[in-house]
Amino acid sequence: VGQYGEGLFDFSAERVTRSLDESCARLGTDYIDVLQCHDIEFADLDQIVGETLPALVKLRDKGRIGHIGITGLPLKVFPAVLDATGPGVVDTILSFCRYALNDVALEALLPYFKEKQVGVINASPTGMGLLTPRGAPRWHPATQEIKDGCRRAVEFCQSAGIDIAGLAVQFAVHHPGIATTLVG
């Protein structure tokens, strides 16, 4: 919930509740296992803490959802929200591109998440395409230096007959402190 198109965000209690209803209708169900507030770095974090998450807790209490998650690219958004909420409000975080062959910054926060009893979902172990022959999309937030370095790593692996995307996934799924890695 929260993102409804390219650059269109609405984290109001009314909209996230309606989004759950819309998703359930599309899926032909009345229950979602994990509902995530997507890309919270584009929201007012005070709204996430004071309006969005309380609305989702009510939905969880009603049995409409099983777990509440938050997602984002900058790691700083997670402690900002988790430190401002009570225990058990947020069940999972989903971090993009921050535990991969080219960036392991997420690892530093794993003890914090364990202490908070928050499950960790690692997403995009290929760095949103950085570690693939296709390469990153034009909008990718990485610096040109990182893009160039990843391109060289892809070329090196290709010359050695190694599938760098497979290597990146293999690396990402083996960390014992990360519950799951989302690929695709």
Coordinates of C-alpha atoms in Angstrom, one line a residue:
V1 CA 0.0 0.0 0.0
G2 CA 1.0 3.6 -0.4
Q3 CA 2.3 3.8 -4.0
Y4 CA -0.3 3.8 -6.7
G5 CA 1.6 4.6 -9.8
E6 CA 4.8 6.3 -10.9
G7 CA 5.4 8.9 -8.2
L8 CA 1.9 8.7 -6.8
F9 CA 1.8 8.1 -3.1
D10 CA -1.0 8.2 -0.5
F11 CA -0.5 6.8 2.9
S12 CA -3.7 8.1 4.4
A13 CA -5.7 5.6 6.6
E14 CA -8.6 5.8 4.2
R15 CA -6.5 5.1 1.1
V16 CA -4.5 2.2 2.6
T17 CA -7.7 0.6 3.8
R18 CA -9.3 1.0 0.4
S19 CA -6.1 -0.4 -1.2
L20 CA -6.4 -3.6 0.9
D21 CA -10.0 -3.9 -0.2
E22 CA -9.0 -3.5 -3.9
S23 CA -6.2 -6.0 -3.6
C24 CA -8.5 -8.6 -1.9
A25 CA -11.1 -8.1 -4.6
R26 CA -8.4 -8.7 -7.4
L27 CA -7.1 -11.7 -5.6
G28 CA -10.5 -13.2 -4.7
T29 CA -9.7 -13.3 -1.0
D30 CA -10.6 -11.4 2.2
Y31 CA -7.2 -11.9 3.8
I32 CA -3.6 -10.9 3.0
D33 CA -0.6 -12.6 4.8
V34 CA 1.8 -9.6 4.6
L35 CA 0.7 -6.1 3.8
Q36 CA 3.6 -3.7 3.2
C37 CA 3.8 0.1 3.2
H38 CA 5.8 0.5 0.0
D39 CA 8.7 3.0 -0.4
I40 CA 8.1 4.8 2.8
E41 CA 11.0 7.2 2.1
F42 CA 8.5 9.1 -0.2
A43 CA 6.1 9.6 2.7
D44 CA 6.0 11.8 5.7
L45 CA 7.3 9.4 8.3
D46 CA 5.1 11.1 11.0
Q47 CA 2.1 10.1 8.9
I48 CA 3.4 6.5 8.6
V49 CA 3.8 6.3 12.4
G50 CA 0.7 8.2 13.4
E51 CA -1.9 7.3 10.7
T52 CA -0.9 4.6 8.3
L53 CA 0.5 2.0 10.8
P54 CA -2.4 2.4 13.3
A55 CA -4.9 1.9 10.4
L56 CA -3.0 -1.3 9.5
V57 CA -3.0 -2.5 13.1
K58 CA -6.8 -2.1 13.2
L59 CA -7.0 -4.2 10.0
R60 CA -4.7 -6.8 11.5
D61 CA -6.8 -6.9 14.7
K62 CA -9.9 -7.5 12.6
G63 CA -8.2 -10.5 10.9
R64 CA -7.9 -8.8 7.5
I65 CA -4.1 -9.0 7.4
G66 CA -1.6 -11.3 9.1
H67 CA 1.6 -9.1 9.2
I68 CA 2.5 -5.5 8.7
G69 CA 5.7 -4.6 6.7
I70 CA 7.5 -1.5 5.6
T71 CA 9.7 -1.2 2.5
G72 CA 12.3 1.2 1.4
L73 CA 15.7 1.9 -0.2
P74 CA 17.4 4.1 2.3
L75 CA 18.2 2.1 5.4
K76 CA 17.7 5.1 7.7
V77 CA 13.9 5.0 7.3
F78 CA 13.6 1.7 9.1
P79 CA 15.0 2.8 12.5
A80 CA 13.1 6.1 12.1
V81 CA 9.8 4.2 12.0
L82 CA 10.6 1.3 14.3
D83 CA 12.0 3.5 17.1
A84 CA 8.8 5.6 16.9
T85 CA 6.4 2.7 17.1
G86 CA 5.6 0.2 19.9
P87 CA 6.8 -3.4 19.8
G88 CA 4.8 -5.7 17.5
V89 CA 3.5 -2.9 15.2
V90 CA 5.8 -3.6 12.3
D91 CA 6.5 -7.3 11.7
T92 CA 8.8 -7.1 8.6
I93 CA 11.0 -4.8 6.7
L94 CA 11.8 -5.2 3.0
S95 CA 15.1 -3.6 2.0
F96 CA 16.0 -3.1 -1.7
C97 CA 19.6 -3.6 -3.0
R98 CA 21.3 -3.3 0.4
Y99 CA 22.4 -6.9 0.7
A100 CA 24.0 -7.9 -2.5
L101 CA 27.5 -8.5 -3.9
N102 CA 28.0 -4.8 -4.4
D103 CA 26.4 -3.5 -1.2
V104 CA 26.1 -5.2 2.2
A105 CA 25.0 -2.2 4.2
L106 CA 21.9 -4.0 5.4
E107 CA 24.1 -6.4 7.4
A108 CA 24.9 -3.7 10.0
L109 CA 21.2 -3.3 10.9
L110 CA 20.5 -7.1 11.3
P111 CA 21.2 -7.1 15.1
Y112 CA 18.9 -4.1 15.5
F113 CA 16.1 -5.9 13.6
K114 CA 16.6 -9.0 15.6
E115 CA 16.4 -7.0 18.9
K116 CA 13.2 -5.4 17.6
Q117 CA 11.8 -8.9 16.5
V118 CA 11.3 -7.7 13.0
G119 CA 11.8 -10.1 10.1
V120 CA 14.0 -9.1 7.2
I121 CA 13.2 -9.5 3.6
N122 CA 16.0 -8.7 1.2
A123 CA 14.9 -7.6 -2.2
S124 CA 16.7 -7.3 -5.5
P125 CA 19.9 -9.2 -4.9
T126 CA 21.0 -8.1 -8.4
G127 CA 20.8 -4.5 -7.4
M128 CA 17.8 -3.7 -9.6
G129 CA 19.7 -5.0 -12.6
L130 CA 23.2 -3.6 -11.7
L131 CA 24.5 -7.2 -11.5
T132 CA 23.0 -8.5 -14.7
P133 CA 24.1 -8.4 -18.4
R134 CA 21.0 -6.2 -19.0
G135 CA 22.2 -3.6 -16.6
A136 CA 20.4 -1.1 -14.4
P137 CA 17.5 1.0 -15.7
R138 CA 18.1 4.7 -16.5
W139 CA 16.4 5.8 -13.3
H140 CA 18.6 3.7 -11.0
P141 CA 19.8 5.7 -8.0
A142 CA 23.3 4.3 -8.0
T143 CA 26.2 6.6 -8.8
Q144 CA 27.9 6.3 -12.2
E145 CA 31.0 4.9 -10.4
I146 CA 28.9 2.1 -8.9
K147 CA 27.2 1.4 -12.2
D148 CA 30.6 1.3 -14.0
G149 CA 32.0 -1.0 -11.3
C150 CA 29.1 -3.4 -11.6
R151 CA 29.3 -3.4 -15.4
R152 CA 33.0 -4.4 -15.1
A153 CA 32.0 -7.2 -12.7
V154 CA 29.4 -8.4 -15.1
E155 CA 31.9 -8.4 -18.0
F156 CA 34.5 -10.2 -15.9
C157 CA 32.0 -12.9 -15.0
Q158 CA 30.9 -13.2 -18.6
S159 CA 34.5 -13.7 -19.7
A160 CA 34.9 -16.4 -17.1
G161 CA 31.7 -18.2 -18.1
I162 CA 30.0 -17.3 -14.7
D163 CA 26.4 -16.2 -14.4
I164 CA 26.7 -13.1 -12.2
A165 CA 23.0 -13.0 -11.5
G166 CA 23.0 -16.5 -10.2
L167 CA 26.1 -15.8 -8.2
A168 CA 24.4 -12.7 -6.7
V169 CA 21.3 -14.7 -5.7
Q170 CA 23.4 -17.4 -4.3
F171 CA 25.3 -14.9 -2.2
A172 CA 22.1 -13.1 -1.0
V173 CA 20.1 -16.2 0.1
H174 CA 22.8 -17.6 2.4
H175 CA 22.8 -15.0 5.2
P176 CA 21.4 -16.5 8.3
G177 CA 20.0 -13.2 9.6
I178 CA 17.8 -12.6 6.6
A179 CA 14.5 -14.5 6.6
T180 CA 14.0 -14.5 2.8
T181 CA 15.3 -12.9 -0.4
L182 CA 12.8 -11.6 -3.0
V183 CA 13.9 -12.1 -6.6
G184 CA 12.1 -11.2 -9.8

